[in-house]
mmCIF file of C-alpha atoms in Angstrom:
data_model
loop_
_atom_site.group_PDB
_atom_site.id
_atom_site.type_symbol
_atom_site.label_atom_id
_atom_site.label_comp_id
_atom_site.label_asym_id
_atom_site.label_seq_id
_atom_site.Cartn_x
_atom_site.Cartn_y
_atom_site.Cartn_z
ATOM 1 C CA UNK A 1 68.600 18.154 -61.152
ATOM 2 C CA UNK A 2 65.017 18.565 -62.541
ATOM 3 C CA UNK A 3 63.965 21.265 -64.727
ATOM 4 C CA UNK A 4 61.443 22.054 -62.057
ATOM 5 C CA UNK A 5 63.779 22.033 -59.207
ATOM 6 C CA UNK A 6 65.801 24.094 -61.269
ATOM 7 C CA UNK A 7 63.166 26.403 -61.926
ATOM 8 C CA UNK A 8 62.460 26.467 -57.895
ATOM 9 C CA UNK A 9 66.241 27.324 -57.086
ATOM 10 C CA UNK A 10 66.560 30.324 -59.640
ATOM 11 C CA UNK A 11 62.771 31.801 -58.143
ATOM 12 C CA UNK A 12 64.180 31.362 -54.493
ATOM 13 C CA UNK A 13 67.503 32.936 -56.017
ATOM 14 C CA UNK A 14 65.697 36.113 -57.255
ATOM 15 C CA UNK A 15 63.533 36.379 -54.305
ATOM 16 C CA UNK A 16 66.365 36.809 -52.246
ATOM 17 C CA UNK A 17 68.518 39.275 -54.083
ATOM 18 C CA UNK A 18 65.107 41.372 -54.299
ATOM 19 C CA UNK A 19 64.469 41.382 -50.333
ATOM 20 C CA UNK A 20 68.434 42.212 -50.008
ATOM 21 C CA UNK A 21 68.529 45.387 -52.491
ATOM 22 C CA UNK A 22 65.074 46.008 -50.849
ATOM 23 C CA UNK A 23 67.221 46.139 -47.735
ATOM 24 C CA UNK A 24 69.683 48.639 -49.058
ATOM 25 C CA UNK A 25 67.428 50.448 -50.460
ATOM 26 C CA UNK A 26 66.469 51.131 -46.775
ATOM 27 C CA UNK A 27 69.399 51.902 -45.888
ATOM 28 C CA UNK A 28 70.162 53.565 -48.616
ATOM 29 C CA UNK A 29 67.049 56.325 -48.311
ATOM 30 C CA UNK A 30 68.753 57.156 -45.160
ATOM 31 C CA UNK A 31 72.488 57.915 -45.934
ATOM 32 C CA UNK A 32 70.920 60.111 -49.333
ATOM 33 C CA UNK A 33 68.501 61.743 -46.643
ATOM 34 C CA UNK A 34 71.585 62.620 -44.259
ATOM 35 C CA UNK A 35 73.772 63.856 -47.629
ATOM 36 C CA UNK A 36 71.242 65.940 -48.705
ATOM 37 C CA UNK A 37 70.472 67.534 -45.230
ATOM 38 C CA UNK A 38 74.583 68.414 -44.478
ATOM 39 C CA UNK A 39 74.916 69.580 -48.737
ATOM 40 C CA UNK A 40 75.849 73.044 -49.165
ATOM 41 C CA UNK A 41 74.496 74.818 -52.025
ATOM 42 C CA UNK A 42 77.760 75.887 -54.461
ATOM 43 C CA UNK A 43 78.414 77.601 -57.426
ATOM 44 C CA UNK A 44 79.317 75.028 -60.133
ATOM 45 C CA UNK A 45 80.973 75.116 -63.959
ATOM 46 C CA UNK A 46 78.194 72.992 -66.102
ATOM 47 C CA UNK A 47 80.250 69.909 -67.703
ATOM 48 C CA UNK A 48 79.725 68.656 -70.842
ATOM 49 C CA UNK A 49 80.125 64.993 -69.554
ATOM 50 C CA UNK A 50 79.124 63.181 -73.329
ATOM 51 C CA UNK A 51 76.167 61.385 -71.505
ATOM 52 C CA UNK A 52 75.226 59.898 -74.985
ATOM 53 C CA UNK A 53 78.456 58.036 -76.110
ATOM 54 C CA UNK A 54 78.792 57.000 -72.331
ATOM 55 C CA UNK A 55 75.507 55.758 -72.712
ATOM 56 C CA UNK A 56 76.529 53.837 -75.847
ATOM 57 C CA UNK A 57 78.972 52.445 -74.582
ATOM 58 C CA UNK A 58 77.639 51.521 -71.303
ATOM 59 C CA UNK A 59 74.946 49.398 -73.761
ATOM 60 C CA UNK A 60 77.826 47.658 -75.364
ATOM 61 C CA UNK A 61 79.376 46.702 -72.053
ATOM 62 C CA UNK A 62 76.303 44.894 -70.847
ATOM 63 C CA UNK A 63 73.051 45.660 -72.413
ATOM 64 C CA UNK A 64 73.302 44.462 -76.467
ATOM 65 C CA UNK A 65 72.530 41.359 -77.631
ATOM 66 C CA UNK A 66 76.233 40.192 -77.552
ATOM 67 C CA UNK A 67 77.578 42.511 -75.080
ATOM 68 C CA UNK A 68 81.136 42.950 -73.717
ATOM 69 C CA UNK A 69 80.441 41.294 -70.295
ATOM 70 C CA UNK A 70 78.272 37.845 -70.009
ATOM 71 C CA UNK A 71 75.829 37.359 -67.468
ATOM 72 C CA UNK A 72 78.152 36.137 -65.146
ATOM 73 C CA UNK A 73 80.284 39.323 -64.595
ATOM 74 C CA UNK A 74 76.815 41.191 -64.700
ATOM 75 C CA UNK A 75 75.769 39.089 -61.645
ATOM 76 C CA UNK A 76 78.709 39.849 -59.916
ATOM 77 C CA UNK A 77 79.188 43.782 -60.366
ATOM 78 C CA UNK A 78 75.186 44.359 -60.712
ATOM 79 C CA UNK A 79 74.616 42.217 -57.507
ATOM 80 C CA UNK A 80 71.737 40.719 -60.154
ATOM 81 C CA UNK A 81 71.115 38.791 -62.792
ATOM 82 C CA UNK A 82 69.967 40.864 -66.058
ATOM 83 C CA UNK A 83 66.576 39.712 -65.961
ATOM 84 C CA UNK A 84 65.592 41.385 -62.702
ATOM 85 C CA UNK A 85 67.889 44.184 -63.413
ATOM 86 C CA UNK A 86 65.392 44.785 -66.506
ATOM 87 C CA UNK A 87 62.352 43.420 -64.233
ATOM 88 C CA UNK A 88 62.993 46.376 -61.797
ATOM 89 C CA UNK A 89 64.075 48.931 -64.726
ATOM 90 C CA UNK A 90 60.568 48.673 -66.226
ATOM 91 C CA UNK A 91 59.039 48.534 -62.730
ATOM 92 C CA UNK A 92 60.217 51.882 -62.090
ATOM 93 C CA UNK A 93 60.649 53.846 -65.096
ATOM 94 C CA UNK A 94 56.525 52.768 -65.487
ATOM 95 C CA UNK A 95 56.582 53.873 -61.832
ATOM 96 C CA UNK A 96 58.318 57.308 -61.984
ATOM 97 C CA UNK A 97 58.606 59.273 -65.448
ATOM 98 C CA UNK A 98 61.833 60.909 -64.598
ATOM 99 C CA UNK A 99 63.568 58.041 -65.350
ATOM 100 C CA UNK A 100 62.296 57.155 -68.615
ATOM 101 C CA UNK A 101 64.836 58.684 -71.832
ATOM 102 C CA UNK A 102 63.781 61.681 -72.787
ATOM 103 C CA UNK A 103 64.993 65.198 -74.314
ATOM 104 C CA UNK A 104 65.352 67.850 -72.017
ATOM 105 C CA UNK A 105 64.723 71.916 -72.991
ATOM 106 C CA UNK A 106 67.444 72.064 -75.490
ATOM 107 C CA UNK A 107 66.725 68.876 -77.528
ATOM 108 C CA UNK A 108 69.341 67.271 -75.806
ATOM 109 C CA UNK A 109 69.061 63.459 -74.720
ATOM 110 C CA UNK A 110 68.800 62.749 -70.604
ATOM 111 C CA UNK A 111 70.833 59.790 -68.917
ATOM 112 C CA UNK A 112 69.191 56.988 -70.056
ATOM 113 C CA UNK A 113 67.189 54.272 -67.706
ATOM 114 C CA UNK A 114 70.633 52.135 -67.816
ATOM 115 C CA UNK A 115 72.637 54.498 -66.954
ATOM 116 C CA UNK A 116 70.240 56.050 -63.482
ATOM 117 C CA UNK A 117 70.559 52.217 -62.406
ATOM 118 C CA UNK A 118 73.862 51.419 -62.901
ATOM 119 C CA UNK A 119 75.120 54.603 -60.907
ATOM 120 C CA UNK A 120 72.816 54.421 -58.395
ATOM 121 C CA UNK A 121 72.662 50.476 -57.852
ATOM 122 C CA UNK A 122 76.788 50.344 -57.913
ATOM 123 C CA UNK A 123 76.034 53.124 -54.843
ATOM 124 C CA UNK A 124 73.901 50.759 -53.177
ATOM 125 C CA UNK A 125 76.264 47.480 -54.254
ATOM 126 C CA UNK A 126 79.652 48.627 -53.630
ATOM 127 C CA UNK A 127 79.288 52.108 -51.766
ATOM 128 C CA UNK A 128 81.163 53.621 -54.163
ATOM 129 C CA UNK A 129 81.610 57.202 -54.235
ATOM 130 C CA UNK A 130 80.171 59.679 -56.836
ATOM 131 C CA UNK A 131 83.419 61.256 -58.015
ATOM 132 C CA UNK A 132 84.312 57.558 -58.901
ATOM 133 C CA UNK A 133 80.924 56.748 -60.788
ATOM 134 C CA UNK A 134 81.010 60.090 -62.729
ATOM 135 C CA UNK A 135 84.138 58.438 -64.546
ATOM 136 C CA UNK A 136 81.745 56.230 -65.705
ATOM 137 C CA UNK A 137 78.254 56.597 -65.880
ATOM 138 C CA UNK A 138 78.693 60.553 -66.051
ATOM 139 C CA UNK A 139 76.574 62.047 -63.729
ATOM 140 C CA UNK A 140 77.358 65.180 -61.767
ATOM 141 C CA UNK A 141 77.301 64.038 -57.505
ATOM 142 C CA UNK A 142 73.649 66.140 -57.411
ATOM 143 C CA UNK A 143 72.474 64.313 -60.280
ATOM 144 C CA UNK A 144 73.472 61.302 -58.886
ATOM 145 C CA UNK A 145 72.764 61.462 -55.552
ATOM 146 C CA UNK A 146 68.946 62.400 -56.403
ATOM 147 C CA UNK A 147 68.870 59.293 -58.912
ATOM 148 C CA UNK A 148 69.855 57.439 -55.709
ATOM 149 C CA UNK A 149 67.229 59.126 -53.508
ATOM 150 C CA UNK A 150 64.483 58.269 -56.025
ATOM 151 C CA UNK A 151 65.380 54.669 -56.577
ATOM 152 C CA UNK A 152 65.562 54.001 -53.185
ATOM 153 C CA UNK A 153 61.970 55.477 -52.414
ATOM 154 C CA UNK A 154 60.393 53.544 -55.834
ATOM 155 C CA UNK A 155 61.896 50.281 -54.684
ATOM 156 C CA UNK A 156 60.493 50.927 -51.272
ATOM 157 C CA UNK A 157 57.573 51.901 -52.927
ATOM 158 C CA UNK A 158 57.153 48.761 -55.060
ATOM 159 C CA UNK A 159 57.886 46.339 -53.396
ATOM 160 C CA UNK A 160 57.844 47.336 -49.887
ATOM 161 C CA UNK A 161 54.182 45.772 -48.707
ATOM 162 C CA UNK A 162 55.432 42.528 -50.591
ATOM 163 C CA UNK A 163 59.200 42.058 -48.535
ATOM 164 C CA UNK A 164 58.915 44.578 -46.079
ATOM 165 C CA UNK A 165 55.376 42.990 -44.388
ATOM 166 C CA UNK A 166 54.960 40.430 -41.548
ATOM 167 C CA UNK A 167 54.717 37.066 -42.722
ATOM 168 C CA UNK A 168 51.510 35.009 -43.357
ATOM 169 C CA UNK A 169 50.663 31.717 -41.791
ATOM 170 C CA UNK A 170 51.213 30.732 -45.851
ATOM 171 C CA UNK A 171 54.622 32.663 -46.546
ATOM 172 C CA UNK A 172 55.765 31.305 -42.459
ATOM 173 C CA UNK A 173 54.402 27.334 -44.093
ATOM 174 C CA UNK A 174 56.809 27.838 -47.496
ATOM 175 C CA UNK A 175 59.947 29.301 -45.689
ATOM 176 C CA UNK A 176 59.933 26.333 -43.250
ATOM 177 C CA UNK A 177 59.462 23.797 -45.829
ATOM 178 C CA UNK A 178 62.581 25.495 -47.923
ATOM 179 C CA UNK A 179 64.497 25.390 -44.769
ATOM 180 C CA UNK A 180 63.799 21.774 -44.161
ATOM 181 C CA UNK A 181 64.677 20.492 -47.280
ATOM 182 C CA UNK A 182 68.173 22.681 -46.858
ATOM 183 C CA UNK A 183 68.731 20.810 -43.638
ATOM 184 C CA UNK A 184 67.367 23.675 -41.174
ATOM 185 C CA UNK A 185 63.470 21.995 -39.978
ATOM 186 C CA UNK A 186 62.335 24.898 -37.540
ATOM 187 C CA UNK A 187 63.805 28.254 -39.059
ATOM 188 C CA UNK A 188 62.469 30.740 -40.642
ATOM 189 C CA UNK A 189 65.458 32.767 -41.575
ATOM 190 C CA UNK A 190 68.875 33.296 -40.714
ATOM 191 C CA UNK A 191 69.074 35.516 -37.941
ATOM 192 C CA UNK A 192 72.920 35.961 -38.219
ATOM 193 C CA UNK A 193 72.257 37.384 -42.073
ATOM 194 C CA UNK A 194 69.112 38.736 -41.730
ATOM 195 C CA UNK A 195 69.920 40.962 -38.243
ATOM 196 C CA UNK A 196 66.513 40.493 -36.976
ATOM 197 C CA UNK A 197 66.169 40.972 -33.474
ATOM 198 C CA UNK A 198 64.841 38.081 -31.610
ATOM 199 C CA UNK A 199 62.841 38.452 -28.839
ATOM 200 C CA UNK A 200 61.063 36.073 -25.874
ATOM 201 C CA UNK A 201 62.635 32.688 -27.368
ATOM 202 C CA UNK A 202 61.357 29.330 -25.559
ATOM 203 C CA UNK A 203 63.836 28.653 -22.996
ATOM 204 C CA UNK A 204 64.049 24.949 -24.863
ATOM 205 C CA UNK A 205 64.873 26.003 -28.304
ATOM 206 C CA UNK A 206 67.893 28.535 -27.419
ATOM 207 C CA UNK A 207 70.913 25.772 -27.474
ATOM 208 C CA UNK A 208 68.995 25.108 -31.525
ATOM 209 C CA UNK A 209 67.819 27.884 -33.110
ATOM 210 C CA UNK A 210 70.383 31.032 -31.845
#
């Protein structure tokens, strides 16, 4: 394989896991809306959670140079590769202040970028609960869940006129051409992953293309 076909596959690669997590995010926005509209407000005992050596340690596990888990196992449990974990990162924290590292009132340090991400994206990855990410990235549910809410609008935000739009006659001429060469000369997607709902289809093309 070419370096440039390479090059292509890895692009069409990221492209897609950006439109999916766009896709969550969507969903996403809609489950933290519904949370937050059925939470009760509760009296709660402040936790001292040790945000700081969780956060060191959640750099070791993935973020140094030579970090505990390779790119590989990243991929998997980020749903990602690094690069456009750290593409979307500085997106956002550029985007939205709050979740850039800072000190809060006491001097104290706040969750770092790394950590907001990895709670909320393993949310939007796995659907895991927020008594189960606490364990880890320590953050309270509240915390969390408005980490979640905020990621969810940025991303929508972002990148929502890019992967959320219609197609153009240019965007409709490159996803043909992709699904040509994969063996698929006609489509434009795959209705059957994508969920799209497919209205007035030529009578000839229903036995090949549903």
């Amino acid at each position: 394989m070419s370096d440039s076909s390479s090059s292509r596959g890895e692009e069409e690669i990221e492209e897609y896991e950006r439109f999916h997590h766009l896709r969550l995010s969507l969903i996403g926005r809609r489950l933290a809306e519904g949370s937050s509209s059925r939470r009760q407000t509760t009296s709660r005992r402040h936790i001292d959670r040790e945000r700081v050596e969780c956060n060191h340690r959640l750099m070791r596990d993935y973020f140094d140079p030579n970090p505990v888990y390779n790119a590989r196992i990243f991929r998997r449990r980020y749903r990602m590769q690094p690069r456009f974990f750290h593409r979307i990162m500085g997106d956002i924290v550029r985007s939205d202040p709050s979740f850039a590292l800072r000190r809060d009132r006491l001097g104290q340090l706040s969750l770092s970028p790394e950590q907001k991400l990895t709670g909320a994206m393993r949310m939007l990855a796995y659907g895991s609960p927020t008594d189960q990410l606490d364990e880890y990235v320590r953050m309270g549910e509240s915390t969390l869940m408005e980490v979640f809410r905020k990621l969810c609008n940025n991303i929508i935000n972002m990148y929502g006129a890019t992967y959320l739009r219609a197609p153009t006659p240019a965007d409709l001429r490159i996803l043909l051409s992709k699904a040509s060469r994969r063996g698929f000369p006609g489509m434009i997607g795959s209705i059957d992953c994508m969920h799209w709902e497919w209205r007035n289809c030529p009578s000839g093309w229903t036995a090949r293309k549903a």
